[in-house]
Amino acid sequence: MTHYLQHGRVRLALHCLQPAQSPDSHPLLLLHGLGESARAHSPSLYSAWPGAVHALDFTGHGASSIPAGGGYSCEVLMGDVDIALAHLGAATVCGRGLGAY
């Protein structure tokens, strides 16, 4: 399932990769590297996580929309994560490459 969240004029795609296995478990938010998308996260990496697993497509990546004129600053991408966390609530964040930065 994919939720679409608004960040300014960009529509962000937040994908649910795995539902929670127990009702009181903590969610995990996965952040991809530059030029990748939520598809970069192999299920074998998170299948043991007891909570829901979500993956964000950063602005201009995957199923998220591309801003007119670009605008891929660090602040914009951090804002993407902030929007996702506002939607999810408290979550553990795990990133690779750009997502780890």
XYZ file of N, CA, C and O in Angstrom:
404
model
N 0.843 -1.163 0.000
C 0.000 0.000 0.000
C 0.898 1.239 0.000
O 1.944 1.258 0.618
N 0.485 2.253 -0.701
C 1.231 3.500 -0.794
C 0.373 4.665 -0.337
O -0.769 4.798 -0.769
N 0.935 5.483 0.546
C 0.289 6.732 0.964
C 1.001 7.854 0.220
O 2.235 7.823 0.082
N 0.257 8.834 -0.221
C 0.847 9.993 -0.872
C 0.722 11.180 0.067
O -0.368 11.491 0.545
N 1.855 11.804 0.354
C 1.947 12.912 1.288
C 2.384 14.158 0.540
O 3.232 14.080 -0.357
N 1.852 15.286 0.915
C 2.190 16.543 0.239
C 3.351 17.238 0.947
O 3.324 17.428 2.154
N 4.380 17.609 0.177
C 5.506 18.401 0.683
C 5.675 19.572 -0.278
O 6.321 19.431 -1.321
N 5.068 20.694 0.068
C 5.058 21.826 -0.859
C 4.291 21.433 -2.109
O 3.154 20.991 -2.034
N 4.942 21.547 -3.255
C 4.301 21.171 -4.523
C 4.627 19.751 -4.958
O 4.275 19.336 -6.056
N 5.321 19.026 -4.107
C 5.731 17.660 -4.434
C 4.826 16.662 -3.723
O 4.474 16.839 -2.555
N 4.467 15.622 -4.427
C 3.688 14.521 -3.861
C 4.662 13.380 -3.564
O 5.274 12.814 -4.472
N 4.841 13.086 -2.273
C 5.773 12.046 -1.839
C 5.067 10.702 -1.735
O 3.932 10.632 -1.249
N 5.750 9.656 -2.148
C 5.219 8.297 -2.022
C 5.844 7.633 -0.799
O 7.065 7.529 -0.694
N 4.990 7.218 0.136
C 5.418 6.484 1.324
C 4.801 5.090 1.226
O 3.585 4.928 1.318
N 5.651 4.104 0.994
C 5.200 2.732 0.748
C 5.221 1.914 2.031
O 6.189 1.981 2.785
N 4.173 1.140 2.268
C 4.167 0.179 3.369
C 4.659 -1.144 2.784
O 3.975 -1.764 1.963
N 5.861 -1.552 3.188
C 6.459 -2.775 2.645
C 6.067 -4.010 3.441
O 6.120 -5.122 2.923
N 5.717 -3.784 4.717
C 5.362 -4.909 5.586
C 4.448 -4.387 6.693
O 4.775 -3.394 7.338
N 3.322 -5.040 6.930
C 2.466 -4.604 8.038
C 3.076 -4.997 9.376
O 3.963 -5.860 9.445
N 2.610 -4.384 10.428
C 3.092 -4.714 11.773
C 2.730 -6.157 12.113
O 1.632 -6.610 11.807
N 3.664 -6.861 12.728
C 3.423 -8.245 13.119
C 2.812 -8.334 14.518
O 2.305 -9.374 14.900
N 2.903 -7.229 15.268
C 2.238 -7.160 16.564
C 1.746 -5.732 16.763
O 2.378 -4.782 16.283
N 0.630 -5.548 17.453
C 0.024 -4.209 17.553
C 0.854 -3.192 18.320
O 0.725 -1.996 18.095
N 1.718 -3.610 19.217
C 2.503 -2.663 20.014
C 3.938 -2.514 19.503
O 4.808 -2.018 20.203
N 4.207 -2.933 18.280
C 5.566 -2.865 17.724
C 5.871 -1.472 17.170
O 4.983 -0.683 16.881
N 7.137 -1.188 17.031
C 7.655 0.112 16.591
C 7.901 0.072 15.076
O 8.507 -0.870 14.571
N 7.459 1.090 14.331
C 7.667 1.081 12.878
C 9.111 1.393 12.475
O 9.868 2.012 13.231
N 9.454 0.980 11.278
C 10.766 1.224 10.680
C 10.548 2.027 9.401
O 9.680 1.690 8.590
N 11.340 3.087 9.222
C 11.294 3.900 8.006
C 12.606 3.737 7.268
O 13.665 4.069 7.802
N 12.549 3.221 6.048
C 13.739 3.007 5.226
C 13.895 4.148 4.228
O 12.933 4.574 3.592
N 15.146 4.620 4.093
C 15.478 5.717 3.177
C 16.509 5.233 2.171
O 17.564 4.727 2.555
N 16.224 5.402 0.891
C 17.066 4.877 -0.186
C 18.232 5.803 -0.526
O 18.311 6.931 -0.068
N 19.115 5.303 -1.374
C 20.250 6.078 -1.854
C 19.897 6.934 -3.064
O 18.799 6.837 -3.619
N 20.844 7.769 -3.489
C 20.657 8.665 -4.627
C 20.340 7.877 -5.891
O 21.010 6.899 -6.218
N 19.293 8.298 -6.599
C 18.894 7.659 -7.851
C 18.142 6.360 -7.663
O 17.778 5.717 -8.645
N 17.885 5.965 -6.423
C 17.149 4.725 -6.154
C 15.704 5.056 -5.787
O 15.254 6.183 -5.955
N 15.015 4.068 -5.278
C 13.638 4.241 -4.814
C 13.381 3.208 -3.725
O 14.281 2.451 -3.351
N 12.155 3.136 -3.272
C 11.782 2.150 -2.248
C 12.076 0.723 -2.719
O 12.306 -0.166 -1.901
N 12.097 0.503 -4.009
C 12.371 -0.834 -4.558
C 13.778 -1.330 -4.241
O 14.067 -2.514 -4.365
N 14.671 -0.427 -3.826
C 16.058 -0.797 -3.538
C 16.183 -1.620 -2.255
O 17.217 -2.229 -2.016
N 15.131 -1.658 -1.444
C 15.187 -2.342 -0.155
C 14.725 -3.791 -0.306
O 13.552 -4.050 -0.532
N 15.654 -4.710 -0.146
C 15.350 -6.134 -0.265
C 14.559 -6.614 0.959
O 14.937 -6.307 2.088
N 13.485 -7.369 0.749
C 12.700 -7.875 1.883
C 13.531 -8.662 2.899
O 13.219 -8.670 4.080
N 14.602 -9.295 2.469
C 15.428 -10.065 3.405
C 16.098 -9.169 4.447
O 16.467 -9.628 5.518
N 16.214 -7.872 4.158
C 16.855 -6.953 5.093
C 15.941 -6.552 6.250
O 16.422 -6.166 7.307
N 14.639 -6.626 6.059
C 13.729 -6.144 7.095
C 12.665 -7.161 7.528
O 11.850 -6.867 8.392
N 12.672 -8.345 6.978
C 11.597 -9.305 7.261
C 11.511 -9.697 8.735
O 10.440 -10.067 9.213
N 12.595 -9.608 9.478
C 12.573 -9.958 10.904
C 12.090 -8.801 11.786
O 11.859 -8.995 12.975
N 11.927 -7.611 11.208
C 11.467 -6.461 11.997
C 10.019 -6.722 12.438
O 9.161 -7.004 11.607
N 9.715 -6.609 13.738
C 8.367 -6.944 14.210
C 7.310 -5.888 13.889
O 6.125 -6.186 13.873
N 7.732 -4.677 13.632
C 6.779 -3.599 13.355
C 6.536 -3.413 11.876
O 7.115 -4.100 11.032
N 5.699 -2.448 11.572
C 5.451 -2.098 10.173
C 6.732 -1.540 9.567
O 7.526 -0.888 10.253
N 6.943 -1.810 8.299
C 8.116 -1.296 7.582
C 7.610 -0.413 6.449
O 6.791 -0.830 5.630
N 8.116 0.827 6.435
C 7.742 1.805 5.419
C 9.000 2.250 4.690
O 10.085 2.274 5.268
N 8.856 2.630 3.440
C 9.969 3.161 2.649
C 9.488 4.414 1.929
O 8.422 4.416 1.314
N 10.276 5.456 2.025
C 9.953 6.741 1.407
C 10.674 6.873 0.075
O 11.865 6.559 -0.019
N 9.967 7.338 -0.939
C 10.613 7.759 -2.183
C 10.866 9.260 -2.040
O 9.921 10.049 -1.921
N 12.140 9.653 -2.003
C 12.487 11.069 -1.891
C 11.927 11.861 -3.079
O 11.618 11.295 -4.135
N 11.851 13.170 -2.926
C 11.458 14.078 -4.002
C 12.206 13.705 -5.286
O 13.428 13.537 -5.272
N 11.468 13.538 -6.372
C 12.071 13.243 -7.671
C 12.543 11.818 -7.860
O 13.185 11.503 -8.860
N 12.245 10.926 -6.938
C 12.663 9.529 -7.016
C 11.442 8.626 -6.973
O 10.441 8.946 -6.338
N 11.543 7.459 -7.607
C 10.482 6.460 -7.539
C 9.123 7.020 -7.927
O 8.971 7.671 -8.950
N 8.129 6.793 -7.075
C 6.760 7.223 -7.346
C 6.461 8.629 -6.838
O 5.327 9.091 -6.941
N 7.460 9.318 -6.280
C 7.264 10.713 -5.861
C 7.384 11.622 -7.071
O 8.085 11.306 -8.038
N 6.715 12.768 -7.021
C 6.741 13.662 -8.175
C 8.057 14.435 -8.254
O 8.828 14.515 -7.288
N 8.325 14.972 -9.432
C 9.542 15.730 -9.718
C 9.207 17.209 -9.615
O 8.270 17.673 -10.260
N 9.975 17.964 -8.811
C 9.675 19.394 -8.690
C 10.047 20.149 -9.965
O 11.045 19.824 -10.612
N 9.253 21.130 -10.315
C 9.578 21.972 -11.471
C 10.859 22.730 -11.172
O 10.992 23.345 -10.118
N 11.830 22.632 -12.048
C 13.093 23.350 -11.869
C 14.073 22.687 -10.930
O 15.047 23.295 -10.507
N 13.847 21.439 -10.561
C 14.780 20.742 -9.674
C 14.522 21.072 -8.221
O 13.392 21.170 -7.798
N 15.577 21.275 -7.457
C 15.417 21.598 -6.048
C 15.734 20.441 -5.137
O 14.981 20.153 -4.214
N 16.839 19.767 -5.396
C 17.210 18.600 -4.607
C 18.241 18.957 -3.542
O 19.282 18.355 -3.457
N 17.947 19.941 -2.729
C 18.896 20.308 -1.671
C 18.744 19.361 -0.484
O 17.711 18.687 -0.323
N 19.755 19.337 0.338
C 19.727 18.515 1.550
C 18.525 18.888 2.413
O 17.848 18.020 2.967
N 18.234 20.179 2.496
C 17.109 20.638 3.316
C 15.767 20.126 2.789
O 14.886 19.770 3.571
N 15.618 20.083 1.472
C 14.373 19.573 0.877
C 14.208 18.093 1.208
O 13.132 17.647 1.616
N 15.275 17.326 1.059
C 15.198 15.886 1.308
C 14.983 15.595 2.792
O 14.239 14.670 3.152
N 15.601 16.379 3.666
C 15.340 16.226 5.104
C 13.889 16.578 5.412
O 13.255 15.950 6.263
N 13.347 17.563 4.710
C 11.933 17.909 4.859
C 11.023 16.767 4.430
O 9.970 16.544 5.037
N 11.436 16.034 3.384
C 10.679 14.848 2.959
C 10.551 13.861 4.120
O 9.470 13.330 4.397
N 11.670 13.614 4.793
C 11.680 12.671 5.924
C 10.817 13.199 7.061
O 10.072 12.443 7.695
N 10.895 14.502 7.315
C 10.085 15.105 8.364
C 8.600 14.908 8.091
O 7.819 14.588 9.000
N 8.180 15.078 6.838
C 6.776 14.873 6.449
C 6.383 13.410 6.693
O 5.298 13.126 7.223
N 7.250 12.476 6.332
C 6.960 11.051 6.531
C 6.847 10.724 8.016
O 5.929 9.997 8.431
N 7.754 11.266 8.830
C 7.705 10.998 10.268
C 6.484 11.643 10.919
O 5.915 11.089 11.860
N 6.069 12.795 10.425
C 4.846 13.420 10.945
C 3.638 12.517 10.675
O 2.711 12.446 11.479
N 3.667 11.818 9.556
C 2.581 10.896 9.204
C 2.648 9.613 10.044
O 1.630 9.132 10.533
N 3.865 9.068 10.223
C 4.037 7.784 10.910
C 4.058 7.900 12.428
O 3.695 6.963 13.126
N 4.544 9.005 12.939
C 4.812 9.118 14.367
C 6.225 8.622 14.642
O 7.046 8.495 13.738
N 6.504 8.314 15.884
C 7.844 7.841 16.262
C 8.187 6.579 15.473
O 7.386 5.659 15.373
N 9.380 6.567 14.906
C 9.822 5.421 14.109
C 11.336 5.328 14.158
O 12.022 6.322 14.392
N 11.851 4.144 13.930
C 13.289 3.954 13.745
C 13.580 4.248 12.290
O 12.860 3.790 11.400
N 14.638 5.030 12.038
C 14.999 5.422 10.669
C 16.292 4.722 10.278
O 17.254 4.712 11.045
N 16.291 4.117 9.101
C 17.474 3.429 8.583
C 17.662 3.849 7.120
O 16.753 3.696 6.313
N 18.843 4.395 6.825
C 19.095 4.835 5.457
C 20.395 4.296 4.914
O 21.269 3.863 5.663
N 20.524 4.365 3.592
C 21.764 3.974 2.915
C 22.112 5.068 1.926
O 21.224 5.699 1.334
N 23.396 5.329 1.743
C 23.834 6.355 0.819
C 23.230 7.693 1.181
O 23.367 8.177 2.300
N 22.528 8.292 0.234
C 21.872 9.585 0.461
C 20.913 9.524 1.647
O 20.846 10.449 2.449
N 20.200 8.436 1.782
C 19.260 8.270 2.897
C 19.943 8.225 4.247
O 19.374 8.622 5.255
N 21.159 7.747 4.288
C 21.918 7.720 5.551
C 22.489 9.094 5.866
O 22.626 9.458 7.026
N 22.787 9.847 4.801
C 23.328 11.202 5.010
C 22.296 12.077 5.674
O 22.501 12.779 6.599
